[in-house]
Short mmCIF file of C-alpha atoms and ligand atoms in Angstrom, two decimals:
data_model
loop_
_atom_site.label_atom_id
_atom_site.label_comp_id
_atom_site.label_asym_id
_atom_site.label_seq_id
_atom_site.Cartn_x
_atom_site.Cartn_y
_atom_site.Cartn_z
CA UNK A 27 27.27 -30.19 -10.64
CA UNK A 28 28.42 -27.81 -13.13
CA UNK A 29 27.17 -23.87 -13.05
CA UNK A 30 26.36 -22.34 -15.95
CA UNK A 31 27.07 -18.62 -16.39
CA UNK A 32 24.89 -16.61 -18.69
CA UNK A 33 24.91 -13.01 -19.23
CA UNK A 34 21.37 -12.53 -19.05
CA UNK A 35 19.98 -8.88 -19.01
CA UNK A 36 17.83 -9.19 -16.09
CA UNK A 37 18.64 -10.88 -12.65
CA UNK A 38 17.35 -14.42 -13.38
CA UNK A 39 15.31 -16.63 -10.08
CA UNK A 40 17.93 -17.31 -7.86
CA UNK A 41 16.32 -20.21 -6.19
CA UNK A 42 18.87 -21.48 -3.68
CA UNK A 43 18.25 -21.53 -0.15
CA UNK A 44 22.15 -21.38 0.61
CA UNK A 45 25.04 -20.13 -1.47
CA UNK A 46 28.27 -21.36 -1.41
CA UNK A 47 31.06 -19.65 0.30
CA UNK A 48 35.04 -19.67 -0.74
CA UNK A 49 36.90 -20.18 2.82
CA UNK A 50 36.49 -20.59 6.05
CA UNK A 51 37.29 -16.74 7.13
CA UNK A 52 34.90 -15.96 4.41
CA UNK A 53 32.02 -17.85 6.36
CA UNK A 54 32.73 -16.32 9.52
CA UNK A 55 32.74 -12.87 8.14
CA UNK A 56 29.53 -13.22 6.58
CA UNK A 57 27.67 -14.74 9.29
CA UNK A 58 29.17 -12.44 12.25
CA UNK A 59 29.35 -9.31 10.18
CA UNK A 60 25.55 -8.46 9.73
CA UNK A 61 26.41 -5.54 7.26
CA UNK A 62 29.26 -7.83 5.52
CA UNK A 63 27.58 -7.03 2.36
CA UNK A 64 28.26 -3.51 2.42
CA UNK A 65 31.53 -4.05 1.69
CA UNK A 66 30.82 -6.84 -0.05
CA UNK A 67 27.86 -6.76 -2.47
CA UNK A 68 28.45 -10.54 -4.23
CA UNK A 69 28.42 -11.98 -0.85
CA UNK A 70 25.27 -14.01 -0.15
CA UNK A 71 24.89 -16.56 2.64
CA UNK A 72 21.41 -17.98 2.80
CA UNK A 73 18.05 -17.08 1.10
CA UNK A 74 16.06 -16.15 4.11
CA UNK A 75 18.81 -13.37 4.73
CA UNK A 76 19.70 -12.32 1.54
CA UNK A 77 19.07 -13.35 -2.00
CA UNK A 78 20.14 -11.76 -5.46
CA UNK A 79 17.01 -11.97 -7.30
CA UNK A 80 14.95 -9.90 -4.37
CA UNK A 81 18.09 -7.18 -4.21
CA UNK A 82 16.87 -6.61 -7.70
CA UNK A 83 14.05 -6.37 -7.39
CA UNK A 84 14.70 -4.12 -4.08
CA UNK A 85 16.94 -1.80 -6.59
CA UNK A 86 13.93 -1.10 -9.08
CA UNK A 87 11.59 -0.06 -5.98
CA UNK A 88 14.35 2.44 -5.00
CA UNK A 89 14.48 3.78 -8.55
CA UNK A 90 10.60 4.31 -8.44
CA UNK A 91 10.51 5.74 -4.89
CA UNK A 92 13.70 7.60 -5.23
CA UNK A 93 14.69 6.31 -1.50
CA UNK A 94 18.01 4.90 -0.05
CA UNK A 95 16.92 1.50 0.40
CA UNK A 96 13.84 -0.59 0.28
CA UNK A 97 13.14 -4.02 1.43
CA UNK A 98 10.99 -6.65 -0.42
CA UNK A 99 8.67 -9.18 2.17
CA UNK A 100 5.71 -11.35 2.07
CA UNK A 101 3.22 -9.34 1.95
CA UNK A 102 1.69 -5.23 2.76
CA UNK A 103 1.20 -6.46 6.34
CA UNK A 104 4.79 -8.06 6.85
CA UNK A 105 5.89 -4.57 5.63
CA UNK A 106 3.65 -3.49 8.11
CA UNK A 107 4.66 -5.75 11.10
CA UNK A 108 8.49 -4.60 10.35
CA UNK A 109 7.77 -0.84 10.37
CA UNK A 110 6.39 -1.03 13.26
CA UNK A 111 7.89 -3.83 15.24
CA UNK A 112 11.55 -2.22 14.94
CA UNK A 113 10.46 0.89 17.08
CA UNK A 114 9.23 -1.40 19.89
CA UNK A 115 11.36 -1.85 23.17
CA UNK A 116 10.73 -4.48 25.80
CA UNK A 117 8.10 -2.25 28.69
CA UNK A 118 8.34 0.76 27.13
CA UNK A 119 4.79 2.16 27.25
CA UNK A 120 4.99 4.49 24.44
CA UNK A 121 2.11 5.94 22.76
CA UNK A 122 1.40 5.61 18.70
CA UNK A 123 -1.02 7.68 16.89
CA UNK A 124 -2.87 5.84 13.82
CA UNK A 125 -5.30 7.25 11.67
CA UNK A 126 -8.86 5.70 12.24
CA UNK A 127 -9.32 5.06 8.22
CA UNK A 128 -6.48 2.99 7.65
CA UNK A 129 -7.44 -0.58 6.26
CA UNK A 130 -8.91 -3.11 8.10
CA UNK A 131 -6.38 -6.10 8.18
CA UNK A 132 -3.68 -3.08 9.43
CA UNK A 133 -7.21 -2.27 12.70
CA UNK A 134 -6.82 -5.76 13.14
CA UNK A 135 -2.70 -5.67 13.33
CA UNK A 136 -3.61 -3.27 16.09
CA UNK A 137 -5.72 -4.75 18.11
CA UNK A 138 -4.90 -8.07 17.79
CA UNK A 139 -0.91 -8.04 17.61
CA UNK A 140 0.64 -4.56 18.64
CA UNK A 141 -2.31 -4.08 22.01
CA UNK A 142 -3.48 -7.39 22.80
CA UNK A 143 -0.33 -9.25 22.77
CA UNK A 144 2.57 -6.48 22.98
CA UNK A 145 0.82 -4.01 25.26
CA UNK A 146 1.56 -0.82 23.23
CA UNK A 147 -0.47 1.88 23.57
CA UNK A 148 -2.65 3.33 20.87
CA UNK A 149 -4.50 6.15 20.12
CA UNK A 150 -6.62 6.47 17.13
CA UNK A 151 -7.26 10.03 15.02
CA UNK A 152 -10.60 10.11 12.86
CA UNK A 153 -11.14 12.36 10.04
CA UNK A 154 -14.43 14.86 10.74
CA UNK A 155 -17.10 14.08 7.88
CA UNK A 156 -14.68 13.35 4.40
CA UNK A 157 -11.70 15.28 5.70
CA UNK A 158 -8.51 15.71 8.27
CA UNK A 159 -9.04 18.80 10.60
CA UNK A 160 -5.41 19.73 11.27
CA UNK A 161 -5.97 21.98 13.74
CA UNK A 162 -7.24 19.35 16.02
CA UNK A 163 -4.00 16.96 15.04
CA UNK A 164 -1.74 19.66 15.86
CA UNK A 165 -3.67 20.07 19.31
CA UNK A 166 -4.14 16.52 19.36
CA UNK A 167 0.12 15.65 18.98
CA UNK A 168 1.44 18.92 20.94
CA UNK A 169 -0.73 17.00 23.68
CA UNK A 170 0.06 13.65 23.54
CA UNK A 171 3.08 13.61 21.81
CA UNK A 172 3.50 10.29 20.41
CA UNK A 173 6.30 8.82 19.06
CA UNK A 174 4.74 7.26 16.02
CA UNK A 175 2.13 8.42 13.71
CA UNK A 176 0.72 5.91 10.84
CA UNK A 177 -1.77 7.19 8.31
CA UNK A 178 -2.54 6.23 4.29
CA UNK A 179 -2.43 8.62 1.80
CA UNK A 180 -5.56 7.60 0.22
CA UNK A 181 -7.92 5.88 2.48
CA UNK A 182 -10.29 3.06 1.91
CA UNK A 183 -13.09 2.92 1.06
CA UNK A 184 -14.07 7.00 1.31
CA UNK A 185 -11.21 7.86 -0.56
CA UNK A 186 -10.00 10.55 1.81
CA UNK A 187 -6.82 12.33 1.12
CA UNK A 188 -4.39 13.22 3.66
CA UNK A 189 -2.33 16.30 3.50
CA UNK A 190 0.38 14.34 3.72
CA UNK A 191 3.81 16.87 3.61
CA UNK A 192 1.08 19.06 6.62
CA UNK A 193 1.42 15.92 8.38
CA UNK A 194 4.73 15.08 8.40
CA UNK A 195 5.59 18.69 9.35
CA UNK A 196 2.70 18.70 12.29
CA UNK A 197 4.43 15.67 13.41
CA UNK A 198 7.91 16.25 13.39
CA UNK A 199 7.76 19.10 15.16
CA UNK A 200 6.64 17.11 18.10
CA UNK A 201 9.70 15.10 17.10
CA UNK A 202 7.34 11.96 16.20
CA UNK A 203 8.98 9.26 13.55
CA UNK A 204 6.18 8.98 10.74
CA UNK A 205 5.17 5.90 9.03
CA UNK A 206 3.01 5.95 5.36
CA UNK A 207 1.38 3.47 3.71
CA UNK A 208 0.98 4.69 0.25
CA UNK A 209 -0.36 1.69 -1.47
CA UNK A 210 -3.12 3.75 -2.97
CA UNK A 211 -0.73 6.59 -3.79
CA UNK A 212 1.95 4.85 -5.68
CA UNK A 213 5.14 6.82 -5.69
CA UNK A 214 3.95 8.49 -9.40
CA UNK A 215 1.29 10.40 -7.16
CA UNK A 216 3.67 11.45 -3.83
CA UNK A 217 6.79 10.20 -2.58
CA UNK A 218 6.41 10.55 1.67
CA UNK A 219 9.72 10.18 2.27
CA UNK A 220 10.61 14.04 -0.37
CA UNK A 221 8.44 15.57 2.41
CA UNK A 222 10.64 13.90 5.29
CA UNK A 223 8.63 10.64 6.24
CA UNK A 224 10.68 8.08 8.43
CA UNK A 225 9.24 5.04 6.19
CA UNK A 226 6.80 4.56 3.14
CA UNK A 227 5.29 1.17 2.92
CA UNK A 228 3.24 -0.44 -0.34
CA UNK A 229 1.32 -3.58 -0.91
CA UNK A 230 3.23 -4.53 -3.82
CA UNK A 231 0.47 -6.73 -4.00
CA UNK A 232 -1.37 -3.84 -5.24
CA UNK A 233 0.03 -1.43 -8.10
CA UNK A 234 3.41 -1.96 -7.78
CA UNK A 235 3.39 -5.88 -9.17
CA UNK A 236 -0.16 -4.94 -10.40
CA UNK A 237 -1.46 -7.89 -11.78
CA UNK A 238 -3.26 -9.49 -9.39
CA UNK A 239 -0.70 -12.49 -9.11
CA UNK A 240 1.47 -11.86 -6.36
CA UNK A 241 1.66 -11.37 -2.55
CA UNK A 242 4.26 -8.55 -1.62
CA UNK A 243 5.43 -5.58 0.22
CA UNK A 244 7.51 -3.44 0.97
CA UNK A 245 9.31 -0.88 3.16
CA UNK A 246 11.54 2.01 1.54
CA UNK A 247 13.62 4.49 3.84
CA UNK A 248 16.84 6.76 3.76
CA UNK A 249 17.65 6.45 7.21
CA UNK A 250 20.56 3.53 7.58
CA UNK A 251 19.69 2.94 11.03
CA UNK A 252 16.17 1.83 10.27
CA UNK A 253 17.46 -0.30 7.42
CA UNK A 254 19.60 -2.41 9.67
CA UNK A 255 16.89 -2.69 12.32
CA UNK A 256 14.42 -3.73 9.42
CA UNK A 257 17.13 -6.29 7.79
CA UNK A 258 17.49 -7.74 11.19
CA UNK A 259 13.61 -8.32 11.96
CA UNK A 260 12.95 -9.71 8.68
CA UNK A 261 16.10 -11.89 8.57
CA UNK A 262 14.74 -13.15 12.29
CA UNK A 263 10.90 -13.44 11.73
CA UNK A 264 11.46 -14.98 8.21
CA UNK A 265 9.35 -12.18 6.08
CA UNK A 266 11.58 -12.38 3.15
CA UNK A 267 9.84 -11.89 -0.14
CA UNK A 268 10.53 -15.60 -2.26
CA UNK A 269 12.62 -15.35 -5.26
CA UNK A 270 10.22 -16.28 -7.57
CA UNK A 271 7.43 -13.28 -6.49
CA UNK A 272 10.83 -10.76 -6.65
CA UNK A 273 11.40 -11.98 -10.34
CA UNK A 274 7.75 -10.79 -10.99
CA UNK A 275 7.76 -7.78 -9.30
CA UNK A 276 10.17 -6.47 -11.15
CA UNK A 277 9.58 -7.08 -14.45
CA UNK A 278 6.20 -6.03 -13.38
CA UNK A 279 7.32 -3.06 -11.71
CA UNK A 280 8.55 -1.77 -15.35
CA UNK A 281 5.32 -1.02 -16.64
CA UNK A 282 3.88 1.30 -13.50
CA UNK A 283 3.97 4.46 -15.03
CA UNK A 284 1.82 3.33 -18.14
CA UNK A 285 -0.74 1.20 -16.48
CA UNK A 286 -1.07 3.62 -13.35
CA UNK A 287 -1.45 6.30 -15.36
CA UNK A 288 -3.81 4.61 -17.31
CA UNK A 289 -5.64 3.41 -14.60
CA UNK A 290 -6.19 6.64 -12.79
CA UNK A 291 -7.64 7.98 -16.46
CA UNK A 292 -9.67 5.04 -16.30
CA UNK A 293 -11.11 6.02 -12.63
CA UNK A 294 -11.80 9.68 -13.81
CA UNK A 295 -13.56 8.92 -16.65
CA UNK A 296 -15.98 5.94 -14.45
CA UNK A 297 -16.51 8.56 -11.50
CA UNK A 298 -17.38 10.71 -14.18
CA UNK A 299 -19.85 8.55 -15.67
CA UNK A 300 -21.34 7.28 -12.55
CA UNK A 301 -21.91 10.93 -11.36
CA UNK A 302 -24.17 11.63 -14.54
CA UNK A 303 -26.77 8.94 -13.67
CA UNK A 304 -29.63 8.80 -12.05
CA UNK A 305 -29.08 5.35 -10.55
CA UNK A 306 -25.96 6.34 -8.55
CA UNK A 307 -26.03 8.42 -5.79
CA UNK A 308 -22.99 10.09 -4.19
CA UNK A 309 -19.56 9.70 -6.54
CA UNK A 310 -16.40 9.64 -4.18
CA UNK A 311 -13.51 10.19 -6.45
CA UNK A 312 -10.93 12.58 -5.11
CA UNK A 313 -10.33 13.99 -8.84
CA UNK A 314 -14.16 15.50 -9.12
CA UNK A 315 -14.36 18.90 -7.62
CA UNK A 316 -17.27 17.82 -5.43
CA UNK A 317 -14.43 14.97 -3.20
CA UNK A 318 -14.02 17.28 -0.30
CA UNK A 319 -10.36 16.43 -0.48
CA UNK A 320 -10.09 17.33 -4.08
CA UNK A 321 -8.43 20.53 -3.60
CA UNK A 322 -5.67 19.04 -0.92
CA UNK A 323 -5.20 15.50 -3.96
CA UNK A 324 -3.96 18.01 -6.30
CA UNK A 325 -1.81 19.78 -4.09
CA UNK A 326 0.16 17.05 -2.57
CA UNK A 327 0.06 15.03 -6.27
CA UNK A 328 1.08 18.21 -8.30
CA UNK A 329 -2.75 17.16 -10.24
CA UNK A 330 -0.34 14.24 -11.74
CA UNK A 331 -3.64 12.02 -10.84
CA UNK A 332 -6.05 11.20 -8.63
CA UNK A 333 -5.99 7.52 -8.10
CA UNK A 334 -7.64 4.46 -9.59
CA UNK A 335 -10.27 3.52 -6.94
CA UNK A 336 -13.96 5.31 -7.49
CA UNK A 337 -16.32 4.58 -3.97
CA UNK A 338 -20.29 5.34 -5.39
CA UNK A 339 -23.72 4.53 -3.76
CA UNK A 340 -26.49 3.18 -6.01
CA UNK A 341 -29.51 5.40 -5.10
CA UNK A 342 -32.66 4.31 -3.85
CA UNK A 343 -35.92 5.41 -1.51
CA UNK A 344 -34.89 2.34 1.24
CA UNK A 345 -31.63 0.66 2.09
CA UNK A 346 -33.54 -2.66 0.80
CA UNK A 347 -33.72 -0.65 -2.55
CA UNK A 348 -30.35 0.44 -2.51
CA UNK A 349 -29.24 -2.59 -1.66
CA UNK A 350 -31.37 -4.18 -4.48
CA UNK A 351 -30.12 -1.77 -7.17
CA UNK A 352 -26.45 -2.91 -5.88
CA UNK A 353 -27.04 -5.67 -6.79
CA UNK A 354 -28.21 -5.82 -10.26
CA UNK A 355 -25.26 -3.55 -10.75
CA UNK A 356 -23.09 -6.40 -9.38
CA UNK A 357 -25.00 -8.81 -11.50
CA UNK A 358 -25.26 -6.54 -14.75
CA UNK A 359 -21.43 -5.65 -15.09
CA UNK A 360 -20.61 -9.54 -14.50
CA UNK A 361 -18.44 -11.02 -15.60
CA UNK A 362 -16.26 -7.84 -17.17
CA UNK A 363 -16.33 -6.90 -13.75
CA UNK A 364 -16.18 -9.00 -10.82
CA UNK A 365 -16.34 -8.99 -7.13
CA UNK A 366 -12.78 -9.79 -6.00
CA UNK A 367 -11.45 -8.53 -2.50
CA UNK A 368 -8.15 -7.14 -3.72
CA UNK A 369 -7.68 -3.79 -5.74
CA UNK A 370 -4.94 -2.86 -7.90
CA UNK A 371 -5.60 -5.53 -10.14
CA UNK A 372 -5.16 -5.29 -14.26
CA UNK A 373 -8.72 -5.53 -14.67
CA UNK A 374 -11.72 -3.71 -12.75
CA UNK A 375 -12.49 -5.50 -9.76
CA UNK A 376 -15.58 -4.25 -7.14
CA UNK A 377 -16.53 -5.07 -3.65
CA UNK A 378 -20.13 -4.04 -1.71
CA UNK A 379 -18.70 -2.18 1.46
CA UNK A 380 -21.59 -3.03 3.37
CA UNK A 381 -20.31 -6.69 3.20
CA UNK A 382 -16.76 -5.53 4.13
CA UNK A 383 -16.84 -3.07 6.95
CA UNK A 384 -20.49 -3.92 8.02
CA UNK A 385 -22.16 -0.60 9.62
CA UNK A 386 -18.62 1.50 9.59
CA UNK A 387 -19.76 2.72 6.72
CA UNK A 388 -23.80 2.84 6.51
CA UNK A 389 -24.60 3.28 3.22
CA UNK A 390 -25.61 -0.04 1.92
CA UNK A 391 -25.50 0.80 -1.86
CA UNK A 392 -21.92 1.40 -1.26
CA UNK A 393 -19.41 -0.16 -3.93
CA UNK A 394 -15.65 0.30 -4.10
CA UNK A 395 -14.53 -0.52 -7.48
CA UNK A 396 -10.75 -0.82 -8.42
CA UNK A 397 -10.40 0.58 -11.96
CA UNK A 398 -8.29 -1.49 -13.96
CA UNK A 399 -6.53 -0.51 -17.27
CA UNK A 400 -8.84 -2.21 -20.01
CA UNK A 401 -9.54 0.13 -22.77
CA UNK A 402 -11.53 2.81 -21.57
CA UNK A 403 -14.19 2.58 -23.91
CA UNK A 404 -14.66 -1.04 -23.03
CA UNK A 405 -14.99 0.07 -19.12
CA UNK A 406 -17.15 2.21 -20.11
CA UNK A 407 -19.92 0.12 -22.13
CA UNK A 408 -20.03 -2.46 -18.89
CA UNK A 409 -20.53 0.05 -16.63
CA UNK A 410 -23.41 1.76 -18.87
CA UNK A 411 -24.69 -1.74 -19.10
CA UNK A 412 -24.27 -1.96 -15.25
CA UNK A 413 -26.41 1.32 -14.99
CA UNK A 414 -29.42 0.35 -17.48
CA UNK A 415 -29.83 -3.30 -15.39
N1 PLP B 527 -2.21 -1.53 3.09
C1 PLP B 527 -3.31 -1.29 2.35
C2 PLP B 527 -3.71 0.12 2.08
C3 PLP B 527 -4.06 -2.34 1.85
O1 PLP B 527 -5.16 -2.10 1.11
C4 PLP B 527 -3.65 -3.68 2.12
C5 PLP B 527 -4.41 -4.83 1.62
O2 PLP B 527 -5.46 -4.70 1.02
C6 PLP B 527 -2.51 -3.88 2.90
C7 PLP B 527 -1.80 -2.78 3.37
C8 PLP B 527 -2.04 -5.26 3.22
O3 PLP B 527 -1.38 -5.78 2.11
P1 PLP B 527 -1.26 -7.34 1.80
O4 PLP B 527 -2.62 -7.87 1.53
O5 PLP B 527 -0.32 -7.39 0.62
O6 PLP B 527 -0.67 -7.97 3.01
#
């Protein structure tokens, strides 16, 4: 079999499970030596551990987050399952503090994985009305000092911001490790890890690849210690990301900056809209000065943006009438915009919340809608036509 060598400008899809190795001592090096690579960057053994095409992919997610290291898996809750997973030690009965409005599939993670089946203990914080009071985390961790606390940036679907950098601080000074998923953030609105978070995880799935056509995550960090816990879980568990999905990502991953940016224009200008019409109800958008985490969005984001996802209620006298007016606003905006359960998407994309999170959230007009970066003025005719149906 002959190899051809190419001097292509990007990595190309490395597809091999295994990659050949020159001697003997070479082998054993490389399979006993779990950081061989450090010293050796060429040397790759086996896809599962290690393959080319994801470490480039791995190096443009460090150039966007401006961390040390970041490693490319499956999927946001693989990222998820290896944050977490590398703190936990066999009986230990230590105590983790999430924030309540953290999506569901991570609840479920919870309950399901890290309680049920592992025995950790949990405690959950919950925001009072649309916002964080701080003084009652700070009472909250100086009493129960945990030794993890998780929370989004941006949560879903209210669209409350956290005071991210207050966090961090509140947290470390009970010497807690934090933990941030900033999927809704991107790192073009905060970077967690600036303001001294232990970890920053992404659905890639969601802005970072942002087309809709790929499963990802990933984990980013500075601290060298977590990295080589994290390479070792998801070399044993079998989370790495496939070739073929790294390949994407990264060319993908070249264009953030313009469609994000776009994107979060795009939101403004729909929350805008939707706010000026009597068929909508309450606008949650943390970029109007009525979000009652507006003030804290531009703070932590330097008023860079406010995010791409717009949360509104159709109005009505009855929830059958709100619910009614949903849906000829579903069925108006069809089939510009459709009803897709992912966000971050190139196109708009909505979801009813009331068929989501049930009665979390009792509003049953709700819709979250994922702005997508379509010409603005074409966005804005559907949604009009949405709002006359
Ligand atoms: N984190 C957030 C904020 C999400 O919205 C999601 C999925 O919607 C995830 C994590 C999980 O990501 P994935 O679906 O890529 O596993």
């Amino acid at each position: 079999m002959k190899k051809r060598e190419i001097n292509s400008v990007r990595t190309p899809v490395y597809r091999d499970a295994g990659f050949e190795l020159p001697t003997a001592g070479a082998t054993s090096d490389a399979f006993f030596a779990e950081t061989a690579h450090e010293r050796e960057p060429d040397l790759y053994i086996y896809s599962r551990y290690r393959n080319p095409t994801v470490v480039a992919a791995e190096e443009a997610v460090m150039a966007v987050e401006g961390s040390q290291w970041a490693l490319l898996v499956q999927s946001g809750m693989a990222a998820i399952d290896i944050a977490l997973s590398i703190f936990q030690e066999a009986g230990s009965r230590s105590n983790w503090l999430f924030f309540s409005e953290i999506y569901g599939g991570t609840l479920s993670y919870i309950n399901s994985i890290l309680i049920s089946r592992r025995g950790q203990g949990v405690s959950f914080f919950s925001p009072t009305g649309n916002d964080y009071d701080y003084e009652m985390l700070e009472r909250i961790l100086a009493e129960t000092k945990p030794d993890i606390v998780y929370f989004e940036t941006i949560s879903n679907p209210l669209l409350i911001v956290a005071d991210g950098s207050r966090i961090i601080s509140i947290a470390k000074k009970q010497g807690a490790r934090v933990i941030v998923d900033n999927t809704f953030a991107t790192p073009l609105l905060w970077k967690p890890l600036d303001d001294g978070a232990d970890m920053v995880i992404h659905s890639a799935t969601k802005y970072l690849s942002g087309h809709g056509n790929l499963t990802a995550g990933v984990i980013c960090g500075n601290d060298s210690n977590l990295l080589h816990s994290a390479v070792e879980y998801r070399k044993f568990i079998g989370h790495m990301l496939s070739p073929d999905d790294a390949y994407r990502l990264q060319t993908q991953l070249a264009s953030l900056d313009l469609r994000f940016m776009q994107q979060c224009g795009n939101a403004r200008a729909v929350a805008e809209l939707l706010s000026s019409s009597g068929r909508v109800g309450t606008v949650l958008y943390p970029g109007l000065g009525t979000h009652p985490t507006h003030t804290v969005c531009r703070e932590i984001t330097g008023g860079k943006g406010y995010g791409a996802m717009v949360t509104f209620d159709m109005a009505g006298e009855s929830p059958e009438e709100k619910r009614d007016s949903r849906d000829r606003f579903i069925a108006a905006v069809y089939p510009d915009i459709r009803l897709i359960p992912t966000l971050g998407d190139s196109h708009t994309i909505l979801m009813p919340v009331e068929a989501v999170w049930g009665s979390k959230y009792p509003e049953p007009g709700m819709i979250r809608m994922s702005v997508g970066f379509e010409s603005r003025e074409v966005i804005r005719q559907v949604i009009e036509r949405g709002l006359r149906s």
